[in-house]
Coordinates of C-alpha atoms in Angstrom, one line a residue:
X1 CA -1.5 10.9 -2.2
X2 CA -2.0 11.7 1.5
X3 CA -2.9 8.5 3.6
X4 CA -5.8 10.7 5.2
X5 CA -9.0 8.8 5.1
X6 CA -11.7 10.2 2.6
X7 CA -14.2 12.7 3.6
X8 CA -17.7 12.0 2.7
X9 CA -20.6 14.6 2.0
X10 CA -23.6 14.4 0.3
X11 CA -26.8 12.0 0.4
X12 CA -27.1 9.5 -2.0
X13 CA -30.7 8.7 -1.2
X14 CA -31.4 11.9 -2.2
X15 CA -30.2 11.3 -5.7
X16 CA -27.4 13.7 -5.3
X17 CA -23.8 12.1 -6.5
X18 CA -21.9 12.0 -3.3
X19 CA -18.3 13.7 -2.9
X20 CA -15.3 12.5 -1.2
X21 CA -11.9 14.6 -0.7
X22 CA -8.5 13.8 0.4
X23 CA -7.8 16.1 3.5
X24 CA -5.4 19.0 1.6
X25 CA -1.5 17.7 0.7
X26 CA 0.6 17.8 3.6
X27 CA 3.6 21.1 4.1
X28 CA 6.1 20.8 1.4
X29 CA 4.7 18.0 -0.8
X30 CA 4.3 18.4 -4.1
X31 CA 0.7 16.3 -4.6
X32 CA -2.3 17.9 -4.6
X33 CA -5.4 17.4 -2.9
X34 CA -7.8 14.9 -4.2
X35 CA -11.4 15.6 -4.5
X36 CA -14.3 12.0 -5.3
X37 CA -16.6 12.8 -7.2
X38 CA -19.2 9.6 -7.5
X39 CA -21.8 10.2 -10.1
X40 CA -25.1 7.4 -10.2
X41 CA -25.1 8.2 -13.8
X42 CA -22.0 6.4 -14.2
X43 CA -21.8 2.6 -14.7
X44 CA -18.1 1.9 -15.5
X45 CA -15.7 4.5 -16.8
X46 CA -13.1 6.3 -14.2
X47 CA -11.7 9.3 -15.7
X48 CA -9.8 12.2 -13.7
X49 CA -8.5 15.8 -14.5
X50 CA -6.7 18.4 -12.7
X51 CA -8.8 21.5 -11.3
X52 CA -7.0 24.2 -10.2
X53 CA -4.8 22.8 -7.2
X54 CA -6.8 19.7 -6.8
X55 CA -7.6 16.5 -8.7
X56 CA -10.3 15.5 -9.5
X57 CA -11.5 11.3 -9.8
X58 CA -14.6 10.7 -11.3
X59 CA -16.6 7.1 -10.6
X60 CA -19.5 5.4 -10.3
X61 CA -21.5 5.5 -7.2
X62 CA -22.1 1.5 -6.4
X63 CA -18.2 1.5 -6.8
X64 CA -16.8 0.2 -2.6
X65 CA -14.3 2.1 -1.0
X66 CA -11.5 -0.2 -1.8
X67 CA -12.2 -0.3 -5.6
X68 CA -12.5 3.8 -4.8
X69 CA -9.1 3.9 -3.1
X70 CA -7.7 1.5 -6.2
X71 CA -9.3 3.8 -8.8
X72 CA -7.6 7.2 -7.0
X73 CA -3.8 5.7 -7.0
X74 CA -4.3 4.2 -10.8
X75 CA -5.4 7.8 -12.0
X76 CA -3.6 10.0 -10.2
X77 CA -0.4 7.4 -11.8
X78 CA -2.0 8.2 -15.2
X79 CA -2.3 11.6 -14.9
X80 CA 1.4 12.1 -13.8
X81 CA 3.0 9.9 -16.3
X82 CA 1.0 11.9 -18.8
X83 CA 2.5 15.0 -17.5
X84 CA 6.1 13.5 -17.0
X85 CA 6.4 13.0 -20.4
X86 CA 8.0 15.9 -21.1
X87 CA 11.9 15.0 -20.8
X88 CA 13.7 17.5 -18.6
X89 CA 16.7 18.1 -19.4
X90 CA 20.4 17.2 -17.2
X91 CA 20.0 21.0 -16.1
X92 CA 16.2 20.9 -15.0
X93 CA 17.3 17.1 -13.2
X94 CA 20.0 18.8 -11.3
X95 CA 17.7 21.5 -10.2
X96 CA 15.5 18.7 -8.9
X97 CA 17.7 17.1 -7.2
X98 CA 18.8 20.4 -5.3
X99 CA 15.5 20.5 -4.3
X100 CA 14.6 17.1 -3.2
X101 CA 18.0 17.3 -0.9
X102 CA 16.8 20.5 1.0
X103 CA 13.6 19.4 1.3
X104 CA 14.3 15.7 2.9
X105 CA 18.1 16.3 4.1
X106 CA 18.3 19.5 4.8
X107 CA 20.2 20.5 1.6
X108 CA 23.6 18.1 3.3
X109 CA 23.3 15.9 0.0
X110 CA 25.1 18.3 -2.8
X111 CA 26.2 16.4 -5.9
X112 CA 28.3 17.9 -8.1
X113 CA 26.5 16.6 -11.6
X114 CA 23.0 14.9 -12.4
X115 CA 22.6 13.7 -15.9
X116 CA 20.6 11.2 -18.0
X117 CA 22.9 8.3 -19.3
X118 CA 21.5 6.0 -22.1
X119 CA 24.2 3.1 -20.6
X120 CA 22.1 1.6 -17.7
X121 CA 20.4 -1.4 -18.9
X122 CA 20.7 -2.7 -15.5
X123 CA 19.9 -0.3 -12.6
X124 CA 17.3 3.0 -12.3
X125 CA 20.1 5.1 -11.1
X126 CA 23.7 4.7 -9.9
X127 CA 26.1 7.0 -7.8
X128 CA 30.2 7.9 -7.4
X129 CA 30.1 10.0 -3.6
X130 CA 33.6 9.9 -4.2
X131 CA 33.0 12.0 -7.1
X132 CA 29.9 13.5 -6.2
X133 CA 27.9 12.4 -9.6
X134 CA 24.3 11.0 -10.0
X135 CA 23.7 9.6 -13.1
X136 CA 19.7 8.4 -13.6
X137 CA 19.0 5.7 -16.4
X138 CA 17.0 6.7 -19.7
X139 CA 14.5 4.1 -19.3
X140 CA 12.9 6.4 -16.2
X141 CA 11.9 8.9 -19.1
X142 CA 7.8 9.6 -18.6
X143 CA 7.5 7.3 -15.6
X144 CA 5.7 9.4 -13.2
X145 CA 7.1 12.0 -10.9
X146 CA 7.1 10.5 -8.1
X147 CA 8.8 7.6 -9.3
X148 CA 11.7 9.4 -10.6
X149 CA 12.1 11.5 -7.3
X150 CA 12.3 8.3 -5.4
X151 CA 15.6 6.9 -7.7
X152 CA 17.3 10.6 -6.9
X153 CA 16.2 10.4 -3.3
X154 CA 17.8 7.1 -3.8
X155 CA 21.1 8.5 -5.1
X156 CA 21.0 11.2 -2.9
X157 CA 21.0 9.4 -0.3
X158 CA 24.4 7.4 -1.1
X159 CA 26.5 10.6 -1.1
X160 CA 25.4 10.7 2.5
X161 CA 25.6 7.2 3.1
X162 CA 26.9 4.9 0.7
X163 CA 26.3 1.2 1.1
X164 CA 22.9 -0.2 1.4
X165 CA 22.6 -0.4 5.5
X166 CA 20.0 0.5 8.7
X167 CA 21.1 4.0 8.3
X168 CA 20.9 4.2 4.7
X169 CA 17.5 2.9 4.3
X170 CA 16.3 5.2 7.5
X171 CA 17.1 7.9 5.2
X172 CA 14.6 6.9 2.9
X173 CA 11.9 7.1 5.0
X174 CA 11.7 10.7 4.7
X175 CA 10.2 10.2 1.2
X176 CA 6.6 9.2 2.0
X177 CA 6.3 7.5 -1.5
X178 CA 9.3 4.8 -1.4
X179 CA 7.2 2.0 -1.1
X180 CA 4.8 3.3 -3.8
X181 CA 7.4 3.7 -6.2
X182 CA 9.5 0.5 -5.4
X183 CA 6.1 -1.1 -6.3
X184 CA 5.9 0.4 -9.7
X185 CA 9.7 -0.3 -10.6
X186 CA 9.2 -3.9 -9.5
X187 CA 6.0 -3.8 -11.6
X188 CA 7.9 -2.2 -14.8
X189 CA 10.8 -4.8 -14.0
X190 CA 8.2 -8.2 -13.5
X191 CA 6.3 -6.7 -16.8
X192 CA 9.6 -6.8 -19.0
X193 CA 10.2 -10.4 -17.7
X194 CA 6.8 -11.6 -19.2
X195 CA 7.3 -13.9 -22.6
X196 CA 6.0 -11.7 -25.7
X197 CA 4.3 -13.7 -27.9
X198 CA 4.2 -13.2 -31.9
X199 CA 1.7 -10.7 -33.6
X200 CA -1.0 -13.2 -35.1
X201 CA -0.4 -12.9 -38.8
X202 CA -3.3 -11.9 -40.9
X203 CA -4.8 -14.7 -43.2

């Protein structure tokens, strides 16, 4: 989501639910803009939907604009990992790819093969730039968009430069959402680290 603050309209003394919106998604990103709609009528639930282009969050109006901004980022997660669900294919992943590398290196990242592999346990994604291949762990199947475009940003990035240094990690900037989506894998990873206690058995 654009870092653009939120534009306000409406008057809440008036009674009428006020409306905030993202300022439209910048040139070549793929988000779309998102439009606040606070509603006095609403006391707890957050729910969102898509609407044409936009996106729609729906909250309560006593809700502060930090618990707003928090609300926006955990819905517009939702909605995309509710959408990412489908699984695309190693042909519709290689297609991605193409277009990731012309739209943040100017197409100079060309692998020759980007597939799925069910072997990485380990690591989100993993790449050979001496054989041109991107290969993108299972486990990333119906995380949201974003977050799998940042692990083939990732690998896309190590045919052009392959160790982990200045340069490498300049690269990366050109994808506004790294830090977002680092957060999220970190999140997945610290999650699967928690103990899982036993089901309660029924007396």
């Amino acid at each position: 989501m654009p870092a653009d603050p939120l534009h306000r309209a409406g008057n809440p003394r008036a009674g009428i639910p006020q409306r905030s919106t993202t300022s439209p998604p910048s040139p070549g990103s793929k988000a779309s803009a998102v439009e606040v709609r606070r509603s006095a009528r609403r006391r707890r639930t957050v729910s969102a939907y898509r609407e044409g282009d936009r996106t729609v969050v729906l909250i309560p109006a006593r809700m502060s604009e930090a618990e707003e901004q928090r609300w926006v980022n955990v819905m517009l997660d939702k909605l995309a990992a509710q959408e990412s669900k489908r699984v695309l294919g190693d042909a519709e992943l290689a297609e991605r790819a193409e277009r990731l590398s012309e739209q943040y290196f100017g197409a100079r990242a060309r692998p020759t093969s980007v597939r799925w592999v069910t072997n990485q346990n380990t690591r989100w994604g993993s790449c050979t730039p001496s054989e041109g291949s991107i290969r993108l762990s299972h486990r990333l199947q119906g995380m949201p968009e974003y977050v799998v475009d940042y692990v083939l940003v990732h690998e896309l990035a190590h045919l052009l430069v392959p160790g982990h240094g200045p340069n490498f990690w300049q690269l990366l900037e050109a994808y506004p959402r790294t830090e977002r989506a680092r957060g999220y894998l970190e999140g997945v990873v610290a999650a699967d680290r928690l103990p899982h206690l036993p089901a309660a058995r029924e007396e």
